[in-house]
Amino acid sequence: MDPHTLRDCLSVTGVDSPGKSIAAGPNGQLIFKKSATQLYYCDVHEMSSYTLCMSRMDPLYQDCQIYDLAFCRRGTLLICLQRVLTGEFFICEGTIDCQAFIVEITGDVHRTNVVAAKGKNVVLIRDEAGVVLLSHPIRWQSTGNVIELFHVSNFLSSSVGDKYTISLQSREMFDATFASPFISRNHLYLFYGHDYSRFMLVPLTGPSCGKCELRRTQGSPPADDYMSKTVQCFEEFALIYANQNVRNLRPNFYLLNLT
């Protein structure tokens, strides 16, 4: 692979996908969603790349397409599938075979009971226990604000679990487009669009479950000029990687205190 084809941007040569569906593996692997049915594999150590196809698909899910990706801690690849016609989401597990250029689907395809809906964003994120499929409102509505969570890692390890729905409660209207969700210490964090100085905090357990609060970060947040921001949480801190600046500023890391 030509090292110049892998750039600090949202797109990579060979990837025809409008989203940012990417998974980083423990051994230097990068997996991109190349198309609705193919993946693009990069090994940053060997500087090699391949197009991967899924080995087999249960006929019941032939009408599904790849939606999002994540790696399990044990190294297998989690694939989130979406049935476009109904908006249903499913998850399955796969093993990468670079010799055969396939992702070998292991086990069954599982229904999450999460369904795409207008005004909702669905994404794979992580908490301390593993990968979680999250559905959250893009904007705060006057009524009916809920989040849905399906703990993928726990389900695959125990074959037990279901969608968890939490009604959001607040005395104020949050005039924001929520972005960059992450979970830390049983709380969901949703930033105010491009404004990383503010976030909505949602407790996921206990007597305060679902009671939203507006909080502010401490530190210097990235400028709005950065078009892409990726958040990694470390307990009470958020590390933000900001890139793609219209004024061609260099990519930067920002450390924000969440307490």
Short mmCIF file of C-alpha atoms in Angstrom, two decimals:
data_model
loop_
_atom_site.label_atom_id
_atom_site.label_comp_id
_atom_site.label_asym_id
_atom_site.label_seq_id
_atom_site.Cartn_x
_atom_site.Cartn_y
_atom_site.Cartn_z
CA MET A 1 0.00 0.00 0.00
CA ASP A 2 1.28 3.42 -0.90
CA PRO A 3 1.60 5.27 2.46
CA HIS A 4 0.34 8.44 0.80
CA THR A 5 -3.07 6.84 0.19
CA LEU A 6 -3.76 6.78 3.94
CA ARG A 7 -4.27 10.40 4.86
CA ASP A 8 -5.39 12.40 7.86
CA CYS A 9 -8.94 12.92 6.61
CA LEU A 10 -12.36 11.32 6.48
CA SER A 11 -11.74 9.45 3.23
CA VAL A 12 -9.19 6.86 2.18
CA THR A 13 -8.28 5.78 -1.33
CA GLY A 14 -10.39 2.72 -2.15
CA VAL A 15 -13.16 3.55 0.32
CA ASP A 16 -16.48 4.62 -1.15
CA SER A 17 -18.49 5.38 1.98
CA PRO A 18 -19.89 8.74 3.11
CA GLY A 19 -19.62 7.86 6.81
CA LYS A 20 -16.72 7.33 9.18
CA SER A 21 -17.23 3.60 9.74
CA ILE A 22 -13.80 2.53 10.92
CA ALA A 23 -12.47 0.10 13.53
CA ALA A 24 -8.92 0.04 14.93
CA GLY A 25 -7.64 -3.37 16.01
CA PRO A 26 -5.18 -4.24 18.80
CA ASN A 27 -2.39 -5.22 16.39
CA GLY A 28 -2.30 -2.22 14.10
CA GLN A 29 -5.22 -3.19 11.85
CA LEU A 30 -7.61 -0.63 10.43
CA ILE A 31 -10.93 -1.75 8.98
CA PHE A 32 -13.06 0.66 6.95
CA LYS A 33 -16.51 0.18 5.52
CA LYS A 34 -15.75 0.22 1.80
CA SER A 35 -19.30 -0.31 0.57
CA ALA A 36 -22.56 -1.80 1.74
CA THR A 37 -21.13 -5.32 1.45
CA GLN A 38 -17.33 -4.93 1.51
CA LEU A 39 -14.63 -3.88 3.96
CA TYR A 40 -11.25 -2.27 3.34
CA TYR A 41 -8.40 -3.66 5.47
CA CYS A 42 -5.14 -1.81 6.20
CA ASP A 43 -2.17 -3.12 8.17
CA VAL A 44 -0.13 -0.10 9.26
CA HIS A 45 2.90 -2.24 10.17
CA GLU A 46 3.17 -4.15 6.90
CA MET A 47 1.81 -1.20 4.87
CA SER A 48 -0.55 -3.54 3.07
CA SER A 49 -4.23 -3.27 2.21
CA TYR A 50 -6.97 -5.54 0.91
CA THR A 51 -10.64 -5.52 0.04
CA LEU A 52 -12.50 -8.05 2.18
CA CYS A 53 -15.85 -9.70 1.53
CA MET A 54 -18.05 -11.38 4.12
CA SER A 55 -17.70 -15.15 3.82
CA ARG A 56 -21.33 -16.10 4.11
CA MET A 57 -24.57 -14.57 5.17
CA ASP A 58 -27.67 -16.27 6.48
CA PRO A 59 -30.31 -16.01 3.71
CA LEU A 60 -32.58 -14.28 6.23
CA TYR A 61 -30.15 -11.34 6.28
CA GLN A 62 -29.18 -11.10 2.62
CA ASP A 63 -30.98 -7.75 2.39
CA CYS A 64 -28.85 -6.22 5.17
CA GLN A 65 -25.82 -4.00 4.65
CA ILE A 66 -22.79 -3.11 6.76
CA TYR A 67 -23.54 -0.16 9.03
CA ASP A 68 -20.75 0.12 11.63
CA LEU A 69 -17.69 -1.74 12.92
CA ALA A 70 -15.77 -2.36 16.14
CA PHE A 71 -13.17 -4.77 17.51
CA CYS A 72 -13.78 -7.01 20.51
CA ARG A 73 -11.11 -7.14 23.18
CA ARG A 74 -10.34 -10.70 22.12
CA GLY A 75 -9.54 -9.47 18.61
CA THR A 76 -12.59 -10.53 16.62
CA LEU A 77 -14.48 -8.01 14.51
CA LEU A 78 -17.99 -6.89 15.43
CA ILE A 79 -20.17 -5.97 12.48
CA CYS A 80 -23.39 -4.00 12.88
CA LEU A 81 -25.81 -4.68 10.03
CA GLN A 82 -28.83 -2.66 9.02
CA ARG A 83 -31.89 -3.81 7.12
CA VAL A 84 -32.49 -0.66 5.11
CA LEU A 85 -36.12 -1.42 4.28
CA THR A 86 -37.21 -1.65 7.94
CA GLY A 87 -34.37 0.19 9.71
CA GLU A 88 -33.63 -2.80 11.98
CA PHE A 89 -30.12 -3.30 13.34
CA PHE A 90 -28.37 -6.64 13.85
CA ILE A 91 -24.93 -7.65 15.10
CA CYS A 92 -22.60 -10.50 14.22
CA GLU A 93 -19.00 -11.48 14.90
CA GLY A 94 -16.30 -12.24 12.35
CA THR A 95 -12.68 -13.33 12.00
CA ILE A 96 -10.43 -11.68 9.40
CA ASP A 97 -8.70 -14.03 6.94
CA CYS A 98 -6.21 -11.93 4.96
CA GLN A 99 -5.07 -14.92 2.89
CA ALA A 100 -8.55 -15.56 1.52
CA PHE A 101 -9.58 -11.87 1.60
CA ILE A 102 -12.70 -12.61 3.61
CA VAL A 103 -14.28 -11.93 6.98
CA GLU A 104 -15.44 -15.32 8.24
CA ILE A 105 -18.76 -14.83 10.04
CA THR A 106 -18.71 -16.89 13.25
CA GLY A 107 -21.94 -17.76 14.99
CA ASP A 108 -25.38 -16.33 14.41
CA VAL A 109 -26.65 -12.93 13.39
CA HIS A 110 -28.46 -11.40 16.38
CA ARG A 111 -31.36 -8.95 16.48
CA THR A 112 -30.78 -5.89 18.70
CA ASN A 113 -34.37 -4.52 18.65
CA VAL A 114 -32.85 -1.10 17.90
CA VAL A 115 -34.55 0.49 14.87
CA ALA A 116 -33.55 3.58 12.91
CA ALA A 117 -35.91 6.53 13.36
CA LYS A 118 -36.13 10.10 12.16
CA GLY A 119 -34.15 12.45 14.38
CA LYS A 120 -32.07 9.63 15.89
CA ASN A 121 -28.38 8.76 15.54
CA VAL A 122 -27.30 5.11 15.91
CA VAL A 123 -23.64 4.32 16.56
CA LEU A 124 -21.33 1.73 18.11
CA ILE A 125 -19.48 3.13 21.14
CA ARG A 126 -17.72 1.64 24.17
CA ASP A 127 -18.06 1.58 27.91
CA GLU A 128 -15.78 -0.04 30.48
CA ALA A 129 -17.18 -3.51 29.69
CA GLY A 130 -17.05 -3.41 25.89
CA VAL A 131 -19.01 -2.38 22.79
CA VAL A 132 -22.47 -0.80 23.04
CA LEU A 133 -24.96 0.00 20.26
CA LEU A 134 -26.48 3.39 21.12
CA SER A 135 -29.47 5.24 19.66
CA HIS A 136 -29.81 8.86 20.82
CA PRO A 137 -31.77 11.94 19.70
CA ILE A 138 -29.89 14.31 17.42
CA ARG A 139 -31.79 17.28 18.86
CA TRP A 140 -33.85 17.73 22.01
CA GLN A 141 -37.59 17.48 21.35
CA SER A 142 -40.48 18.83 23.41
CA THR A 143 -41.58 15.26 24.24
CA GLY A 144 -40.50 11.66 23.72
CA ASN A 145 -36.74 12.00 24.23
CA VAL A 146 -35.30 8.53 24.82
CA ILE A 147 -32.02 6.71 24.39
CA GLU A 148 -31.67 3.01 23.59
CA LEU A 149 -28.68 0.85 24.43
CA PHE A 150 -27.83 -2.71 23.43
CA HIS A 151 -24.67 -4.03 25.11
CA VAL A 152 -23.13 -6.02 22.27
CA SER A 153 -20.08 -7.39 24.12
CA ASN A 154 -22.09 -8.62 27.11
CA PHE A 155 -24.65 -10.26 24.84
CA LEU A 156 -22.05 -12.08 22.73
CA SER A 157 -20.22 -13.36 25.81
CA SER A 158 -23.32 -14.50 27.72
CA SER A 159 -26.08 -14.84 25.06
CA VAL A 160 -28.26 -12.90 27.51
CA GLY A 161 -29.48 -9.32 27.25
CA ASP A 162 -31.91 -7.04 25.49
CA LYS A 163 -32.34 -3.44 24.46
CA TYR A 164 -32.34 -1.00 27.38
CA THR A 165 -34.54 2.09 26.94
CA ILE A 166 -34.16 5.21 29.10
CA SER A 167 -36.56 8.17 29.02
CA LEU A 168 -34.70 11.48 29.25
CA GLN A 169 -35.94 14.06 31.73
CA SER A 170 -35.05 17.73 32.02
CA ARG A 171 -36.67 20.98 33.13
CA GLU A 172 -34.91 22.90 30.38
CA MET A 173 -34.81 22.67 26.62
CA PHE A 174 -31.41 21.78 25.22
CA ASP A 175 -30.99 23.92 22.11
CA ALA A 176 -28.24 21.87 20.51
CA THR A 177 -27.36 19.21 17.99
CA PHE A 178 -25.86 16.38 20.03
CA ALA A 179 -22.64 14.76 18.81
CA SER A 180 -19.64 12.62 19.83
CA PRO A 181 -21.40 10.36 22.37
CA PHE A 182 -19.40 8.27 24.82
CA ILE A 183 -20.02 6.38 28.05
CA SER A 184 -17.89 6.58 31.18
CA ARG A 185 -18.68 5.35 34.70
CA ASN A 186 -22.33 4.62 33.86
CA HIS A 187 -22.96 8.09 32.42
CA LEU A 188 -23.63 9.06 28.81
CA TYR A 189 -21.94 12.22 27.53
CA LEU A 190 -23.30 14.12 24.51
CA PHE A 191 -21.42 17.20 23.31
CA TYR A 192 -23.17 20.28 21.91
CA GLY A 193 -22.40 19.77 18.24
CA HIS A 194 -19.11 21.52 17.46
CA ASP A 195 -19.07 23.23 20.88
CA TYR A 196 -16.90 21.04 23.10
CA SER A 197 -17.11 23.42 26.04
CA ARG A 198 -20.60 22.07 26.91
CA PHE A 199 -22.16 18.64 27.12
CA MET A 200 -25.33 16.92 28.28
CA LEU A 201 -24.74 14.38 31.05
CA VAL A 202 -27.16 11.44 31.35
CA PRO A 203 -26.91 8.99 34.30
CA LEU A 204 -27.61 5.45 33.07
CA THR A 205 -28.24 3.80 36.45
CA GLY A 206 -29.45 4.64 39.95
CA PRO A 207 -32.15 7.02 41.21
CA SER A 208 -30.97 9.79 38.83
CA CYS A 209 -31.19 7.56 35.75
CA GLY A 210 -32.28 9.62 32.72
CA LYS A 211 -32.18 12.97 34.54
CA CYS A 212 -30.17 15.18 32.18
CA GLU A 213 -27.82 17.93 33.26
CA LEU A 214 -26.00 20.61 31.32
CA ARG A 215 -22.30 20.57 32.22
CA ARG A 216 -19.23 22.48 31.08
CA THR A 217 -15.77 21.19 30.38
CA GLN A 218 -12.61 22.69 31.83
CA GLY A 219 -9.74 23.41 29.48
CA SER A 220 -9.35 24.79 25.97
CA PRO A 221 -11.73 23.03 23.53
CA PRO A 222 -10.92 22.68 19.82
CA ALA A 223 -11.98 25.50 17.51
CA ASP A 224 -15.14 25.19 15.42
CA ASP A 225 -12.96 25.34 12.30
CA TYR A 226 -12.04 21.68 12.75
CA MET A 227 -14.53 19.64 10.75
CA SER A 228 -13.69 16.28 12.33
CA LYS A 229 -13.33 15.54 16.03
CA THR A 230 -12.84 12.13 17.62
CA VAL A 231 -13.32 11.68 21.36
CA GLN A 232 -11.69 9.13 23.66
CA CYS A 233 -12.70 9.17 27.32
CA PHE A 234 -10.38 8.44 30.25
CA GLU A 235 -12.63 8.53 33.34
CA GLU A 236 -13.02 12.25 34.17
CA PHE A 237 -11.07 13.45 31.11
CA ALA A 238 -11.90 13.54 27.40
CA LEU A 239 -9.09 13.41 24.84
CA ILE A 240 -10.17 14.99 21.56
CA TYR A 241 -8.33 14.54 18.27
CA ALA A 242 -9.28 17.38 15.92
CA ASN A 243 -8.37 17.42 12.23
CA GLN A 244 -9.54 18.62 8.82
CA ASN A 245 -9.26 22.37 9.33
CA VAL A 246 -10.41 24.76 6.61
CA ARG A 247 -7.40 26.98 7.32
CA ASN A 248 -5.08 23.98 7.00
CA LEU A 249 -4.05 24.04 10.63
CA ARG A 250 -2.22 20.94 11.81
CA PRO A 251 -4.22 18.23 13.62
CA ASN A 252 -4.18 18.63 17.39
CA PHE A 253 -5.02 16.83 20.61
CA TYR A 254 -7.09 18.55 23.31
CA LEU A 255 -7.51 17.34 26.90
CA LEU A 256 -10.71 18.46 28.64
CA ASN A 257 -11.71 17.92 32.26
CA LEU A 258 -15.30 16.66 32.55
CA THR A 259 -15.77 17.19 36.31
#
